[in-house]
Amino acid sequence: KAGVTQTPRYLIKTRGQQVTLSCSPISGHRSVSWYQQTPGQGLQFLFEYFSETQRNKGNFPGRFSGRQFSNSRSEMNVSTLELGDSALYLCASISTATSRRETQYFGPGTRLLVL
Amino acid sequence: GENVEQHPSTLSVQEGDSAVIKCTYSDSASNYFPWYKQELGKRPQLIIDIRSNVGEKKDQRIAVTLNKTAKHFSLHITETQPEDSAVYFCAASKGGSYIPTFGRGTSLIVHP
């Protein structure tokens, strides 16, 4: 099976702009989670989508939003970008197989730089 | 909610030495504890996991131990090699629809 894919891999934006990131999960995985990774802060959970519905949400401002499509692909949007939004954004999909249902399979990430 | 503390933040060892990374968690309902390895510029990948009904699990040079009473779990790497150099993340989860909470990561550096 193909792994989790994310596009684009790199992105440069300026303050005030908005950005949309895309994530395609492993075939058959219905849950997609998004994380923000910055040096020293580890993996900060943004939100999780399951069957096109947001199931869990982290402590990020409303500028961060997402959605999931019927094919389980997910998008994340950040509006009114701030310098502090510069980070690696990772998405992860979760296996639906009983024995591995908690394992998160990560994509390669999108590195966002806000100038 | 769950809180996961991970120590140390940086660990430097000589090739062949052992390395130990420790994590504590706060929610006694957590029952699944995965460890991820993230090499520079790459995605985090699961290297080993343990469930709350098991005290220890081994896979070649890596092992994980869990103390449910004290709510802490540790990753042990023996005979370290330069390719073990990476950031290691622990996590705790209640399983099901719950999202795992990650520690802040440990940067392991193995000197040849």
PDB file of C-alpha atoms in Angstrom, chain A residues 28-29 93-98 100-105:
ATOM      1  CA  GLY A  28      -8.667   2.148   3.914  1.00  0.00           C
ATOM      2  CA  HIS A  29      -7.741   4.505   6.737  1.00  0.00           C
ATOM      3  CA  SER A  93      -3.768   8.312   9.378  1.00  0.00           C
ATOM      4  CA  ILE A  94      -4.817   5.518  11.661  1.00  0.00           C
ATOM      5  CA  SER A  95      -5.106   1.872  10.787  1.00  0.00           C
ATOM      6  CA  THR A  96      -8.541   0.339  11.034  1.00  0.00           C
ATOM      7  CA  ALA A  97      -7.131  -3.142  11.613  1.00  0.00           C
ATOM      8  CA  THR A  98      -8.063  -4.216  15.123  1.00  0.00           C
ATOM      9  CA  ARG A 100      -3.041  -1.801  15.057  1.00  0.00           C
ATOM     10  CA  ARG A 101      -5.898   0.622  15.331  1.00  0.00           C
ATOM     11  CA  GLU A 102      -4.030   3.087  17.485  1.00  0.00           C
ATOM     12  CA  THR A 103      -0.892   3.263  15.352  1.00  0.00           C
ATOM     13  CA  GLN A 104      -0.460   6.594  13.628  1.00  0.00           C
ATOM     14  CA  TYR A 105       1.137   6.496  10.188  1.00  0.00           C
TER      15      TYR A 105
END
